[in-house]
mmCIF file of C-alpha atoms and ligand atoms in Angstrom:
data_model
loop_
_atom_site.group_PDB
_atom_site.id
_atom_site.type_symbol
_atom_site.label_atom_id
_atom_site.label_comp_id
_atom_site.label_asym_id
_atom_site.label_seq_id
_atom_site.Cartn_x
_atom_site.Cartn_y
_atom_site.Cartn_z
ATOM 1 C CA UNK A 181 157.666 -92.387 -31.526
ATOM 2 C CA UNK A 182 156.281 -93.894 -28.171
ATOM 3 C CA UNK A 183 154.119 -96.202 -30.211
ATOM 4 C CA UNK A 184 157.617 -98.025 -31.508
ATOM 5 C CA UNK A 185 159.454 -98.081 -28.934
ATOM 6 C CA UNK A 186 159.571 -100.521 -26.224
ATOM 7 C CA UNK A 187 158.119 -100.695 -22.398
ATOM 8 C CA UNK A 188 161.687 -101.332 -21.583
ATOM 9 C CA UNK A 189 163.146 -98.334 -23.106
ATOM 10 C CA UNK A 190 160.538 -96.634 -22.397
ATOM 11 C CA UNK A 191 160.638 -97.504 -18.676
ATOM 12 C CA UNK A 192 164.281 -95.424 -18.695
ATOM 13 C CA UNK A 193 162.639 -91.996 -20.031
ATOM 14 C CA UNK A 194 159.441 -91.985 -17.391
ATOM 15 C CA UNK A 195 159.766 -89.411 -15.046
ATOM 16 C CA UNK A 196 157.524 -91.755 -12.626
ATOM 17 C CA UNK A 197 159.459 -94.028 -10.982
ATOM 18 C CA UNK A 198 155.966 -95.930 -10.690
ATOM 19 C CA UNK A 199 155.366 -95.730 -14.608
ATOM 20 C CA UNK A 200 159.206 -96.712 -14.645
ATOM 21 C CA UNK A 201 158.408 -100.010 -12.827
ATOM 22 C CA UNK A 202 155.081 -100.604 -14.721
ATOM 23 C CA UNK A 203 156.461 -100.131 -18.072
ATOM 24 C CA UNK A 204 159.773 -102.994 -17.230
ATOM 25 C CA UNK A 205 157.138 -105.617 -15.333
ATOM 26 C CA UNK A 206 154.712 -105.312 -18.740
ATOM 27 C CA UNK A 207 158.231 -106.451 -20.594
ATOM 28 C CA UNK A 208 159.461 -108.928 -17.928
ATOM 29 C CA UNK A 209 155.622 -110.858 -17.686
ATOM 30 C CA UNK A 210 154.638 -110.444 -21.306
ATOM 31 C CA UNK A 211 151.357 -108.693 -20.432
ATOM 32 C CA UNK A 212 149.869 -105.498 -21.246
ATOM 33 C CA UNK A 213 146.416 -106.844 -19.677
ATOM 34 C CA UNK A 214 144.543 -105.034 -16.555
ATOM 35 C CA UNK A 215 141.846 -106.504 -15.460
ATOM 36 C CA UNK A 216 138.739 -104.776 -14.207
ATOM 37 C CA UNK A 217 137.146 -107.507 -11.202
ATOM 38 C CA UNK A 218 134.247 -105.298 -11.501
ATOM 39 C CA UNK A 219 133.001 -107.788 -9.742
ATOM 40 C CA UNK A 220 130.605 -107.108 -5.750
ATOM 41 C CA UNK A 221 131.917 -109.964 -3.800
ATOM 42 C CA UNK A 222 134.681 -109.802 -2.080
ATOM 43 C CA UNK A 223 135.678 -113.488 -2.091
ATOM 44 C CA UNK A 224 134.914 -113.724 -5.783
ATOM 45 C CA UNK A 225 137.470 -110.779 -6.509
ATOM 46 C CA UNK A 226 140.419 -112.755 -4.982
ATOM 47 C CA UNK A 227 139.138 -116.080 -6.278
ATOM 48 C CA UNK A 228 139.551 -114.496 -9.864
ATOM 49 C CA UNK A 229 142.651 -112.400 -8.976
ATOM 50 C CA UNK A 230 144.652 -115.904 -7.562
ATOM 51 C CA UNK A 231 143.546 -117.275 -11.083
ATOM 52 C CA UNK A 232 144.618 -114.260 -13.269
ATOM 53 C CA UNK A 233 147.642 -113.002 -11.259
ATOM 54 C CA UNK A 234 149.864 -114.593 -13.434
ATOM 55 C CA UNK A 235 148.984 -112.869 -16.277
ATOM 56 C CA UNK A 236 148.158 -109.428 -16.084
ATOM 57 C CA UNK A 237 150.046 -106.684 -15.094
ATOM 58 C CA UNK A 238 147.383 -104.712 -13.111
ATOM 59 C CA UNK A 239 144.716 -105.500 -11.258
ATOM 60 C CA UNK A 240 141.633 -103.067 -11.450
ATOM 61 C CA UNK A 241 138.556 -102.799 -8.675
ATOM 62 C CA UNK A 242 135.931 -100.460 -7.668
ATOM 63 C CA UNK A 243 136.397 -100.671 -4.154
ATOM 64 C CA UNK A 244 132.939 -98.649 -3.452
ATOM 65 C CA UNK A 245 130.694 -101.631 -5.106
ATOM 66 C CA UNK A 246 131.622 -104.657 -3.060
ATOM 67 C CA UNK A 247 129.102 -105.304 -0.565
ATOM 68 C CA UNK A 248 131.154 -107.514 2.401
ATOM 69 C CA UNK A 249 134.045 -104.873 2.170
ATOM 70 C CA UNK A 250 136.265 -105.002 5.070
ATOM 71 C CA UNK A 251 140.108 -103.919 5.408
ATOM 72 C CA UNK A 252 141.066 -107.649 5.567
ATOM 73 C CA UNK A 253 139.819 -107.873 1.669
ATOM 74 C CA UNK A 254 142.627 -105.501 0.982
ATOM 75 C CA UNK A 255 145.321 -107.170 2.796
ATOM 76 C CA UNK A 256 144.681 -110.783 1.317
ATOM 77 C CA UNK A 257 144.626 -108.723 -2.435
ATOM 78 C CA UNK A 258 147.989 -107.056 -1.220
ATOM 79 C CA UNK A 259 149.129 -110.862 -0.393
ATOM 80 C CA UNK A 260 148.279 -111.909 -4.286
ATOM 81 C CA UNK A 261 149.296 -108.864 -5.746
ATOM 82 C CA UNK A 262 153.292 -109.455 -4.343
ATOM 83 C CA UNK A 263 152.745 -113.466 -5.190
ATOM 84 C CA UNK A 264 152.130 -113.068 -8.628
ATOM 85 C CA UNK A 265 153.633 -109.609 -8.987
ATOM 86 C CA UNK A 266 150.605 -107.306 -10.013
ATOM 87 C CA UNK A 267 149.495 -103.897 -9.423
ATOM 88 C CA UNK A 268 146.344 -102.388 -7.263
ATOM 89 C CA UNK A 269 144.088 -99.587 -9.553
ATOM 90 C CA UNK A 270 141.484 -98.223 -7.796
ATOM 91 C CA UNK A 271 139.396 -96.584 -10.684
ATOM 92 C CA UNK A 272 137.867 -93.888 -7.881
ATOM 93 C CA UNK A 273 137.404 -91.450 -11.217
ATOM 94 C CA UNK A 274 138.046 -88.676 -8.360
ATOM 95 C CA UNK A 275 136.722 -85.788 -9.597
ATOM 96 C CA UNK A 276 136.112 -82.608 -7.100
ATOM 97 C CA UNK A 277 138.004 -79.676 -5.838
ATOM 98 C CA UNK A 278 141.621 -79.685 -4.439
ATOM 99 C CA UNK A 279 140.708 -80.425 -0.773
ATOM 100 C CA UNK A 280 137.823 -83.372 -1.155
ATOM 101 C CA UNK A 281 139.567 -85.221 -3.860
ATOM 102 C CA UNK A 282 142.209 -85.456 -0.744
ATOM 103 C CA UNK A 283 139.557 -86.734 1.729
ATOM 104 C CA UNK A 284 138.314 -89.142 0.030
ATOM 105 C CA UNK A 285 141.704 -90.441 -1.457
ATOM 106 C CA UNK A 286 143.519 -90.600 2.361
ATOM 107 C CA UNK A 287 140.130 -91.227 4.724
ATOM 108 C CA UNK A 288 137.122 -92.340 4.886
ATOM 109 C CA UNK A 289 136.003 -96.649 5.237
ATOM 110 C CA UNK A 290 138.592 -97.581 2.175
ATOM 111 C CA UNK A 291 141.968 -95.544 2.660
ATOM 112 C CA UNK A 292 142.593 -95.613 -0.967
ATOM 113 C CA UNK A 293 145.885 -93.753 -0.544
ATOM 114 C CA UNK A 294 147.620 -96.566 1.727
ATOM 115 C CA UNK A 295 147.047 -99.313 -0.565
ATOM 116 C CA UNK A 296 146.027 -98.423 -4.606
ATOM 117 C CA UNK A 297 149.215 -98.470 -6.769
ATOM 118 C CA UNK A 298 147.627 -96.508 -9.240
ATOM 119 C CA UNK A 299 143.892 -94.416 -9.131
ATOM 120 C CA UNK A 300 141.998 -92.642 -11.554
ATOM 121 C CA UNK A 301 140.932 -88.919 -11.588
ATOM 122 C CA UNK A 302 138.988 -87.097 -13.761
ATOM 123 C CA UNK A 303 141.205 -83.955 -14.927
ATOM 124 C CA UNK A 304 137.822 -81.492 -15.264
ATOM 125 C CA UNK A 305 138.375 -79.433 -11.518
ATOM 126 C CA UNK A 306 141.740 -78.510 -13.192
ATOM 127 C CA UNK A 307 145.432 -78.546 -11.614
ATOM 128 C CA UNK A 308 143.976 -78.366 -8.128
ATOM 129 C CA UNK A 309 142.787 -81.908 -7.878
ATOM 130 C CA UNK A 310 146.146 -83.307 -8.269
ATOM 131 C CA UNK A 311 147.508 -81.273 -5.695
ATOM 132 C CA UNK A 312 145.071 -82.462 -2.981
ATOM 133 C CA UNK A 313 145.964 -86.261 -4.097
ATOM 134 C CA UNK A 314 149.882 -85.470 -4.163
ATOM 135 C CA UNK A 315 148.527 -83.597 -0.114
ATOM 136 C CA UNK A 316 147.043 -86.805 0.689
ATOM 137 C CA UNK A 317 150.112 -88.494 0.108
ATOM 138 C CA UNK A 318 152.025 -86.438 2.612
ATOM 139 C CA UNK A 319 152.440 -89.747 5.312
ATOM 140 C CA UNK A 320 152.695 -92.758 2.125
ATOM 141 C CA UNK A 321 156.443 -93.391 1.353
ATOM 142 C CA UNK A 322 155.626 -95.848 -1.474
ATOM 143 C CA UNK A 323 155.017 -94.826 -5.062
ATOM 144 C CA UNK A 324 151.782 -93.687 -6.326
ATOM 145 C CA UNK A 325 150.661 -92.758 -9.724
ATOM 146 C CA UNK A 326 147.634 -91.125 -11.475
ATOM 147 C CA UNK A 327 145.331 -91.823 -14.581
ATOM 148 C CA UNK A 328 143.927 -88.968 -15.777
ATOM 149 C CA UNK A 329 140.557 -89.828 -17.577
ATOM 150 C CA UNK A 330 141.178 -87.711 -20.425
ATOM 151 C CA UNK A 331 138.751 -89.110 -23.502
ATOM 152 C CA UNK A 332 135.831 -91.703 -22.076
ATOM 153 C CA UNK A 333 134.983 -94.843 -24.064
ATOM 154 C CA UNK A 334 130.997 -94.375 -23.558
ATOM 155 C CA UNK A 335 128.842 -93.011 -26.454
ATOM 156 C CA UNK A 336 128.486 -89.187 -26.559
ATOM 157 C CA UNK A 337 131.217 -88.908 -23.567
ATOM 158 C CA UNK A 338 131.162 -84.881 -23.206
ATOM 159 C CA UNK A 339 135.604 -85.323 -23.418
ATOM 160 C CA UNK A 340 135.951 -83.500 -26.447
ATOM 161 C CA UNK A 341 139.238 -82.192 -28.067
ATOM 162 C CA UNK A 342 139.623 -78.996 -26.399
ATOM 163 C CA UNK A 343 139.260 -81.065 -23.140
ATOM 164 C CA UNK A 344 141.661 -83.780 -24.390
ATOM 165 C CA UNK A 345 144.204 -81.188 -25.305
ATOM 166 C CA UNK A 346 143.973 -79.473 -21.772
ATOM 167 C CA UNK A 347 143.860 -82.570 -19.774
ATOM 168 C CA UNK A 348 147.361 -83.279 -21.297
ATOM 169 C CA UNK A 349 148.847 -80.586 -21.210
ATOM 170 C CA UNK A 350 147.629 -80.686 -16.705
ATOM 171 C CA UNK A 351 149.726 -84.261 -16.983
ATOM 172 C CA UNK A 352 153.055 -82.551 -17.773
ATOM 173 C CA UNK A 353 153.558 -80.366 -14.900
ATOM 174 C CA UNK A 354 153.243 -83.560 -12.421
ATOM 175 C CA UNK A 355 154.951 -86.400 -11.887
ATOM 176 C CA UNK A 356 152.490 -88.006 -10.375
ATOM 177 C CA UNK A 357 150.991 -88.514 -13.629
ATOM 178 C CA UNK A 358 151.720 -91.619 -15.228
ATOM 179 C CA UNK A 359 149.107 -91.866 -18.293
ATOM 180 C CA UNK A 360 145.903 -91.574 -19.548
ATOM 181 C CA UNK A 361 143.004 -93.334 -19.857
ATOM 182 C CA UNK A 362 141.915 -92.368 -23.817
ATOM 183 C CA UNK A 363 140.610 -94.232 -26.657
ATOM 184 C CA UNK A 364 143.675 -92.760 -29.211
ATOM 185 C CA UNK A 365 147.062 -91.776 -29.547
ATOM 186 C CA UNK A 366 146.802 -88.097 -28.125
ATOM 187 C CA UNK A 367 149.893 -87.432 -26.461
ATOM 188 C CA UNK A 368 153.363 -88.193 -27.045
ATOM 189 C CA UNK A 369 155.515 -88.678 -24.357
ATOM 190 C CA UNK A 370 156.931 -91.939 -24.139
ATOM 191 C CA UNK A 371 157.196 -92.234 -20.418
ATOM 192 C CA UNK A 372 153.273 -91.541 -20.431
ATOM 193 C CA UNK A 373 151.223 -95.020 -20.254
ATOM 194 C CA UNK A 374 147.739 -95.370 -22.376
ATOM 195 C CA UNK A 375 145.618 -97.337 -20.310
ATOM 196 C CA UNK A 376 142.510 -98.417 -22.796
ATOM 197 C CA UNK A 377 139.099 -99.294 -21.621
ATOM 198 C CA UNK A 378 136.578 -100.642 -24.135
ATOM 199 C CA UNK A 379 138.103 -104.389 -25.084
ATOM 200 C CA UNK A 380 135.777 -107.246 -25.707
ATOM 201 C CA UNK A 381 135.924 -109.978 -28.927
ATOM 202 C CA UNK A 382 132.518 -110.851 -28.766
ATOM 203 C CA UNK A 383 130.352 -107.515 -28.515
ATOM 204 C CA UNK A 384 130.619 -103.879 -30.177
ATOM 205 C CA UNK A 385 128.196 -101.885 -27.196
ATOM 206 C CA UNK A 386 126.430 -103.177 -24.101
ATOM 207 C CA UNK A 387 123.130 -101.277 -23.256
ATOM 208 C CA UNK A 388 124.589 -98.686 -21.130
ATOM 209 C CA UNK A 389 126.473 -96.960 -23.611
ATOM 210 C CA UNK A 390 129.902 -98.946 -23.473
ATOM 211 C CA UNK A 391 131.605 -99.342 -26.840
ATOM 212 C CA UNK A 392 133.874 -101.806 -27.491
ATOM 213 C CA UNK A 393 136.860 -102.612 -29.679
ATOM 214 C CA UNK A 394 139.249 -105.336 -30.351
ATOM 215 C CA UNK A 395 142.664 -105.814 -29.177
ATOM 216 C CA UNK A 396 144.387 -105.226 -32.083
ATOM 217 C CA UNK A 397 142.195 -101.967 -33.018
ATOM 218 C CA UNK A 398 143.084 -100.474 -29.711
ATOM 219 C CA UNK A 399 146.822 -101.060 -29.649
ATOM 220 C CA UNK A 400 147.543 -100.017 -32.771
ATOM 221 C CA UNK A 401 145.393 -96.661 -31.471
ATOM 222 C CA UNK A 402 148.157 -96.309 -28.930
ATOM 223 C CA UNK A 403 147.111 -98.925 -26.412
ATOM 224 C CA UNK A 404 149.822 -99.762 -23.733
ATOM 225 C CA UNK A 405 147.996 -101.326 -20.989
ATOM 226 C CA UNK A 406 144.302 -102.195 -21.621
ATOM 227 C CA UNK A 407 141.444 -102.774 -19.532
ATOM 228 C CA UNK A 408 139.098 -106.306 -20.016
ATOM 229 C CA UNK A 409 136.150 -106.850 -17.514
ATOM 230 C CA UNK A 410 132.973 -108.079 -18.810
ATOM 231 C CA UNK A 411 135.245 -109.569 -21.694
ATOM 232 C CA UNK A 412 136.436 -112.016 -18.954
ATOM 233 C CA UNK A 413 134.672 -112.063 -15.966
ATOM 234 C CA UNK A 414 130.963 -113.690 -18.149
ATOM 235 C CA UNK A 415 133.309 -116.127 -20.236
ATOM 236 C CA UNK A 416 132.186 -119.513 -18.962
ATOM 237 C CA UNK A 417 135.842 -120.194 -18.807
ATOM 238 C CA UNK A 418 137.981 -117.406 -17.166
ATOM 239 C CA UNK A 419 141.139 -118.877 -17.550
ATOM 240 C CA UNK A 420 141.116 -119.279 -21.272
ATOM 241 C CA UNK A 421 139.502 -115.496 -21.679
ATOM 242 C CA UNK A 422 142.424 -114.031 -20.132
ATOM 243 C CA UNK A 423 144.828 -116.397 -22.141
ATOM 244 C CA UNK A 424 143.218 -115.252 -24.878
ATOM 245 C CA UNK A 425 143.037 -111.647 -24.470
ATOM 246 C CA UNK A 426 146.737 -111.623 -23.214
ATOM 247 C CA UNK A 427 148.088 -113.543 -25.900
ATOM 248 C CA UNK A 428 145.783 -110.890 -28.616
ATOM 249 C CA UNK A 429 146.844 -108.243 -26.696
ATOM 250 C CA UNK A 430 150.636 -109.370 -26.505
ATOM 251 C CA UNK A 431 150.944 -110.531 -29.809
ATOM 252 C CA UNK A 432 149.426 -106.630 -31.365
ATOM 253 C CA UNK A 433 151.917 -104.789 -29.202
ATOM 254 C CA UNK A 434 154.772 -106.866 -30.960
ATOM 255 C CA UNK A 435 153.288 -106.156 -34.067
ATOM 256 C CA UNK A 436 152.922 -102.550 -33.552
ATOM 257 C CA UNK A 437 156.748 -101.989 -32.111
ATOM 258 C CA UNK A 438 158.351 -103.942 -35.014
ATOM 259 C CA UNK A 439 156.268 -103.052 -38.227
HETATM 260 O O1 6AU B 691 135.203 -104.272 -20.079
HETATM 261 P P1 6AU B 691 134.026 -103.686 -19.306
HETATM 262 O O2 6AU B 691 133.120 -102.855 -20.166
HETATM 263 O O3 6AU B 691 133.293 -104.712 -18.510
HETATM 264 O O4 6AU B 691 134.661 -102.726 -18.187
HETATM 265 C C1 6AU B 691 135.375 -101.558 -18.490
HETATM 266 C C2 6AU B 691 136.004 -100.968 -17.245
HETATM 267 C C3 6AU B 691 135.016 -100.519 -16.185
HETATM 268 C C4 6AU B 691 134.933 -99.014 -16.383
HETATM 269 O O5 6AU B 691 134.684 -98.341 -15.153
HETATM 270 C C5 6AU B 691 136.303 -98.654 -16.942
HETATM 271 O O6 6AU B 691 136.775 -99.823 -17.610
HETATM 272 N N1 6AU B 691 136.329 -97.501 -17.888
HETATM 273 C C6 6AU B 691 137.193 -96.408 -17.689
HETATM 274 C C7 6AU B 691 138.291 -96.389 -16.752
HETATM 275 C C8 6AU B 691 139.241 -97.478 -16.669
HETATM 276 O O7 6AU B 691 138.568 -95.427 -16.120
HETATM 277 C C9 6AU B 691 137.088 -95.267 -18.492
HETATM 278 C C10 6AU B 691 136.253 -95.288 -19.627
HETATM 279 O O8 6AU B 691 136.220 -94.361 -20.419
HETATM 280 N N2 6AU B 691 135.513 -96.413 -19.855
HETATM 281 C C11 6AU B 691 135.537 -97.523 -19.031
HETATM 282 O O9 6AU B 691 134.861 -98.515 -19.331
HETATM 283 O O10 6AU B 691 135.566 -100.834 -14.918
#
């Protein structure tokens, strides 16, 4: 059922008022595309951000590999992310117990908490982990939500079923919870998002174990939102990449809601 319905309708059953909000912009901008600016300069993230803003829905870093960080990076990204109506992911994969999942979320140089829309977490320490991200919320009065990394994309990822079953099963008791990062359709609750990693048109693998897959193939595996890096960030023209993945990746979630 949540593969045939729509992000508007489905934005009315999400428990997450964040999901909620994610699920109507993907409608309102015609974009299912996040974008991973996996890239380590600073300047270069923003340059590519201003350029894509328009067309994606959410914008994903790894804060921890750019090498002139500074908390003026994230205020300029904050700037383009309300100009061009985007979200922040920080795709931290936090993945310890209860209490340093919380440190590392709230302090430290970055302060995830106060500005990432959306993180990642891995679901492995069990229920405790998101109850020391929900603790390290306690001061933030804006919505947050959670990607569990239930099934990996890389070759011979250790997330096997049992794991995939349990890790779902962790996302219903919290409402902090607004998807999962997976490679199928394994759960069905509409107001759940499927954020796909793994998209590129011109490879299969790179040489670190990344497999990849094409828009349509991942959609109609339950994509909602889908991650493209590499896929755009080495085209020789950026702008047309992410035309061209958003329009692929636009034109396969029609498809897949109206056949
Ligand atoms: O398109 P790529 O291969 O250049 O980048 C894929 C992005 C990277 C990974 O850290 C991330 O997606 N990723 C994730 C996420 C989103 O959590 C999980 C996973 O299983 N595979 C994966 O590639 O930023």
């Amino acid at each position: 059922r949540r593969l045939k319905l729509d992000f508007t309708e489905r934005s009315k059953i999400a428990t997450s008022p964040l999901a909620s909000k994610l699920l109507k912009l993907m409608d309102q901008k015609g974009t299912t595309l996040c974008l991973a600016a996996d890239l380590t300069s600073a300047n270069e993230i923003l340059e590519l951000s201003e350029l894509a803003g328009p067309h994606i829905a959410v914008l994903k870093i790894h804060v921890d590999i750019i090498e002139d960080f500074d908390l003026s990076f994230i205020q300029k990204l904050k700037q383009l992310s309300s100009k061009h109506k985007f979200y922040l992911m920080e795709d931290r994969k936090f993945g310890d117990i209860g209490n340093t999942a919380s440190l590392q979320y709230e302090k430290g140089i970055y302060k995830i908490a106060e500005w990432a829309d959306f993180i990642t977490a891995h679901p492995v320490p069990g229920p405790s982990i998101l109850d020391g991200l929900k603790y390290a919320l306690r001061n933030v009065s804006d919505d947050r939500g959670i990607f569990l990394v239930t099934q990996m994309s890389s070759n011979g990822a250790l997330t096997t079923e049992t794991y995939v079953k349990a890790s779902v099963t962790l996302s219903q008791d919290s409402n902090l919870v607004v998807g999962h990062v997976c490679q199928s359709n394994i759960f069905s609750d509409p107001g759940l998002i499927q954020l796909t990693p793994g998209v590129k048109l011109t490879q299969t693998s790179d040489n670190l174990g990344q497999q990849y897959n094409t828009p349509e193939v991942v959609v109609n595996a339950g994509a909602d939102l889908v991650v493209v890096g590499r896929g755009i960030t080495e085209s020789p023209d950026k702008l047309s990449s992410i035309l061209n993945y958003k329009n692929q990746l636009w034109a396969a979630y029609k498809n897949r809601i109206s056949s």
